[in-house]
Amino acid sequence: MGTTQLETVPEPKYWHLRTVLSEALDSEFSVGEILPNERDLAARFGVARATLRQALEQLELEGRLQRRRGVGTTVAPPRMGVPVGTAQHSWPGGPDDAWQILDCTLEVPPAAVAETLATGREEPVHVVRRSRVSHGQPVAAELLYIPAGSVPELSGIDAPSGAPRARAVLRELQRLELERQENTVELGSARADDARELDRLPGAPVLVVTTRFIARGRTAALSAATYRADTCRLTFGDSGGVEIHHGPERAAS
């Protein structure tokens, strides 16, 4: 076999610049720091602004940079690991849970959720809304669906609404013996509500992680968590811990 054409194609200028910029991000800038404007960066590296924009877009795609409305281009925090396939299981709201509670309402879930929970189509369930933040930036939003049958001792008097009720729901849920949890992951696009909460544009790529919590042979709770695809990375293994990956050159997937 002869030499293929691909082997003779030189590296594009923007890709070489992307490598140089990535090294500069590691050595000269800190998380959240705003980069100089395009004119200054182009002059520093001796490239056309079009080439610079291509390199910046590539680094944004890789999660190294973030373009924030009204702020500019900033250095992104390290990617947050999203553990899937782990052998360790725990209920939401445990001592090592990094999610922040926002609210709790009683509402009728989507039909697919009601089917998974084996509740009636018009039967309301507890919907706990939570968020995940890394370095001050939102990286994930979660809807946690819990049927009334999973928390039969919940008192509406003690926690009528909002975050206090959410904490009460999760506290009662932990009284059950968790048998196992099952995760599914898919790539999706941010809906308007998710985009607003995650500070992204509608249609931005996201990772949707759905988790079924099994107790007493049935689905006791269902989590639908939406992660920013540019700030998160799936991790596999039995440790169950969150792994922080700094970048493609410094950490293997």
Coordinates of C-alpha atoms in Angstrom, one line a residue:
M1 CA 0.0 0.0 0.0
G2 CA 1.3 3.4 -0.9
T3 CA 1.3 6.5 1.3
T4 CA -2.3 7.9 1.7
Q5 CA -3.0 11.6 1.0
L6 CA -4.0 12.2 4.6
E7 CA -0.4 11.5 5.7
T8 CA 0.9 14.3 3.5
V9 CA -1.6 17.0 4.5
P10 CA 0.0 19.6 6.8
E11 CA -1.6 20.5 10.1
P12 CA -4.1 23.3 9.7
K13 CA -3.0 26.6 11.2
Y14 CA -6.0 26.8 13.5
W15 CA -5.3 23.4 14.9
H16 CA -1.7 24.3 15.7
L17 CA -2.9 27.5 17.3
R18 CA -5.4 25.5 19.3
T19 CA -2.5 23.5 20.8
V20 CA -0.5 26.6 21.6
L21 CA -3.5 28.3 23.2
S22 CA -4.3 25.2 25.2
E23 CA -0.8 25.2 26.6
A24 CA -1.1 28.9 27.4
L25 CA -4.4 28.2 29.3
D26 CA -2.6 25.7 31.5
S27 CA 0.3 27.9 32.3
E28 CA -0.8 31.5 32.2
F29 CA -4.6 31.7 33.0
S30 CA -6.8 30.6 35.9
V31 CA -10.3 29.2 35.9
G32 CA -12.8 32.0 35.2
E33 CA -10.2 34.5 34.0
I34 CA -11.3 36.5 31.0
L35 CA -9.1 36.2 27.8
P36 CA -7.8 39.2 26.0
N37 CA -9.8 40.4 23.0
E38 CA -9.5 38.8 19.6
R39 CA -7.4 41.6 18.2
D40 CA -4.8 41.3 21.0
L41 CA -4.7 37.5 20.8
A42 CA -4.3 37.5 17.1
A43 CA -1.4 40.0 17.3
R44 CA 0.3 38.0 20.1
F45 CA 0.3 34.8 18.1
G46 CA 0.8 36.4 14.7
V47 CA -2.3 34.9 13.0
A48 CA -5.4 36.2 11.3
R49 CA -8.5 36.7 13.4
A50 CA -10.4 34.2 11.3
T51 CA -7.7 31.5 12.3
L52 CA -8.0 32.6 15.9
R53 CA -11.7 32.3 15.9
Q54 CA -11.5 28.7 14.6
A55 CA -9.0 27.8 17.4
L56 CA -11.2 29.4 20.0
E57 CA -14.3 27.6 18.7
Q58 CA -12.5 24.3 18.9
L59 CA -11.4 24.9 22.5
E60 CA -14.9 25.9 23.4
L61 CA -16.2 22.7 21.9
E62 CA -13.7 20.8 24.0
G63 CA -14.8 22.5 27.1
R64 CA -11.6 24.5 27.7
L65 CA -13.3 27.9 27.1
Q66 CA -16.7 29.4 27.8
R67 CA -18.3 32.3 26.0
R68 CA -20.5 34.1 28.5
R69 CA -23.0 36.7 27.5
G70 CA -22.0 40.1 28.7
V71 CA -18.7 38.8 30.0
G72 CA -16.6 37.5 27.1
T73 CA -14.5 34.4 26.7
T74 CA -13.4 32.8 30.0
V75 CA -11.3 29.8 31.0
A76 CA -13.7 27.0 31.8
P77 CA -13.4 25.0 35.0
P78 CA -12.1 21.4 34.8
R79 CA -14.7 18.9 33.4
M80 CA -16.8 17.3 36.1
G81 CA -17.0 13.5 36.0
V82 CA -20.4 11.9 35.8
P83 CA -20.1 8.4 37.2
V84 CA -22.2 5.7 35.4
G85 CA -22.0 2.0 35.6
T86 CA -20.7 2.1 39.2
A87 CA -21.4 -0.8 41.6
Q88 CA -22.0 1.6 44.5
H89 CA -25.5 2.9 44.9
S90 CA -27.1 5.6 47.2
W91 CA -30.3 7.5 47.5
P92 CA -30.4 11.2 46.4
G93 CA -29.8 13.6 49.2
G94 CA -27.2 11.5 51.1
P95 CA -24.2 13.0 52.9
D96 CA -21.9 12.8 49.8
D97 CA -24.5 14.2 47.5
A98 CA -23.2 17.4 45.7
W99 CA -26.6 18.5 44.3
Q100 CA -28.3 21.6 45.6
I101 CA -32.0 21.6 46.3
L102 CA -34.1 24.3 44.5
D103 CA -37.7 23.4 45.0
C104 CA -40.4 20.7 45.4
T105 CA -43.8 20.6 43.9
L106 CA -46.7 18.1 43.6
E107 CA -47.6 17.6 40.0
V108 CA -48.7 15.1 37.3
P109 CA -45.5 13.8 35.6
P110 CA -45.1 13.2 31.9
A111 CA -46.7 10.0 30.6
A112 CA -43.4 8.2 30.1
V113 CA -42.4 8.9 33.7
A114 CA -45.8 7.8 35.1
E115 CA -45.4 4.5 33.2
T116 CA -41.9 3.9 34.6
L117 CA -43.1 4.7 38.2
A118 CA -46.2 2.6 37.6
T119 CA -48.5 5.4 38.8
G120 CA -51.8 6.5 37.3
R121 CA -51.7 8.8 34.3
E122 CA -53.3 11.6 36.4
E123 CA -51.7 10.8 39.7
P124 CA -49.5 13.6 41.0
V125 CA -46.0 12.8 42.3
H126 CA -43.3 14.8 44.2
V127 CA -41.0 16.6 41.8
V128 CA -37.8 17.7 43.4
R129 CA -35.7 20.2 41.4
R130 CA -32.0 20.3 42.0
S131 CA -28.9 21.8 40.4
R132 CA -25.2 21.1 40.3
V133 CA -22.6 23.9 40.3
S134 CA -18.8 23.7 39.6
H135 CA -16.6 26.7 40.2
G136 CA -19.6 29.0 40.5
Q137 CA -21.1 27.9 37.1
P138 CA -24.2 25.7 36.6
V139 CA -23.3 22.4 35.0
A140 CA -26.4 20.3 35.5
A141 CA -30.1 20.4 36.3
E142 CA -32.2 17.5 37.7
L143 CA -35.8 16.6 38.0
L144 CA -36.4 13.9 40.6
Y145 CA -39.8 12.2 40.5
I146 CA -40.9 10.4 43.6
P147 CA -44.4 8.8 43.9
A148 CA -46.4 9.3 47.2
G149 CA -46.2 5.5 47.8
S150 CA -42.4 5.8 48.2
V151 CA -42.7 8.3 51.1
P152 CA -45.9 7.3 52.9
E153 CA -45.0 8.9 56.2
L154 CA -44.3 12.4 54.7
S155 CA -46.0 15.1 56.7
G156 CA -47.3 18.1 54.8
I157 CA -47.6 20.1 58.0
D158 CA -43.8 19.9 58.7
A159 CA -42.8 20.8 55.2
P160 CA -45.6 22.3 53.1
S161 CA -43.6 23.5 50.1
G162 CA -40.3 24.5 48.5
A163 CA -36.8 23.4 49.6
P164 CA -37.9 22.3 53.1
R165 CA -40.4 19.9 51.6
A166 CA -37.8 18.6 49.1
R167 CA -35.5 17.8 52.0
A168 CA -38.3 16.1 53.9
V169 CA -39.2 14.0 50.8
L170 CA -35.6 12.9 50.3
R171 CA -35.2 12.1 54.0
E172 CA -38.3 9.9 53.9
L173 CA -37.1 8.2 50.7
Q174 CA -33.9 7.2 52.4
R175 CA -35.9 5.1 54.9
L176 CA -36.4 2.5 52.1
E177 CA -33.7 -0.1 51.5
L178 CA -32.2 0.6 48.1
E179 CA -31.8 -2.6 46.1
R180 CA -30.0 -1.1 43.0
Q181 CA -30.0 1.7 40.6
E182 CA -30.0 1.7 36.8
N183 CA -28.5 4.4 34.6
T184 CA -29.0 5.3 31.0
V185 CA -27.2 8.0 29.1
E186 CA -28.0 9.8 25.8
L187 CA -26.9 12.8 24.0
G188 CA -29.6 15.5 23.6
S189 CA -30.3 19.1 23.0
A190 CA -31.1 21.6 25.7
R191 CA -34.7 22.6 25.9
A192 CA -35.7 26.2 26.7
D193 CA -36.0 25.6 30.5
D194 CA -32.8 23.6 30.7
A195 CA -30.9 26.1 28.6
R196 CA -32.0 29.0 30.8
E197 CA -30.9 27.2 34.0
L198 CA -27.6 26.0 32.5
D199 CA -26.8 29.4 30.9
R200 CA -26.7 28.0 27.4
L201 CA -28.6 28.6 24.2
P202 CA -31.6 26.4 23.4
G203 CA -30.4 23.4 21.4
A204 CA -26.9 23.3 22.9
P205 CA -25.6 19.7 23.3
V206 CA -26.4 18.1 26.7
L207 CA -25.9 14.7 28.3
V208 CA -29.2 13.3 29.7
V209 CA -28.6 10.8 32.5
T210 CA -31.8 8.9 33.6
T211 CA -31.5 6.9 36.8
R212 CA -34.1 4.5 38.2
F213 CA -33.8 3.8 41.9
I214 CA -35.2 0.3 42.7
A215 CA -36.6 -0.6 46.1
R216 CA -39.1 -3.4 47.0
G217 CA -38.9 -4.7 43.5
R218 CA -40.2 -1.5 41.9
T219 CA -39.1 2.0 40.8
A220 CA -39.2 4.1 43.9
A221 CA -37.8 7.2 42.3
L222 CA -36.7 8.4 38.9
S223 CA -34.0 11.0 38.2
A224 CA -33.7 12.9 34.9
A225 CA -30.5 14.9 35.0
T226 CA -29.3 17.2 32.2
Y227 CA -25.6 18.0 32.1
R228 CA -23.8 20.5 30.0
A229 CA -21.9 18.5 27.4
D230 CA -19.1 21.0 27.3
T231 CA -18.4 20.7 31.1
C232 CA -18.9 17.0 31.9
R233 CA -17.3 13.7 31.1
L234 CA -18.7 10.2 31.7
T235 CA -16.7 8.0 34.0
F236 CA -16.9 4.3 34.5
G237 CA -15.7 2.0 37.3
D238 CA -16.6 0.7 40.7
S239 CA -15.3 3.6 42.8
G240 CA -18.5 5.6 42.4
G241 CA -16.6 8.8 43.1
V242 CA -16.6 11.9 40.9
E243 CA -13.5 12.3 38.8
I244 CA -12.2 15.7 37.7
H245 CA -10.6 15.7 34.2
H246 CA -8.5 18.8 33.4
G247 CA -8.2 18.3 29.7
P248 CA -7.5 15.9 26.9
E249 CA -3.7 16.3 27.2
R250 CA -3.6 15.8 31.0
A251 CA -6.2 13.1 31.7
A252 CA -7.3 10.0 29.8
S253 CA -11.0 9.3 29.3

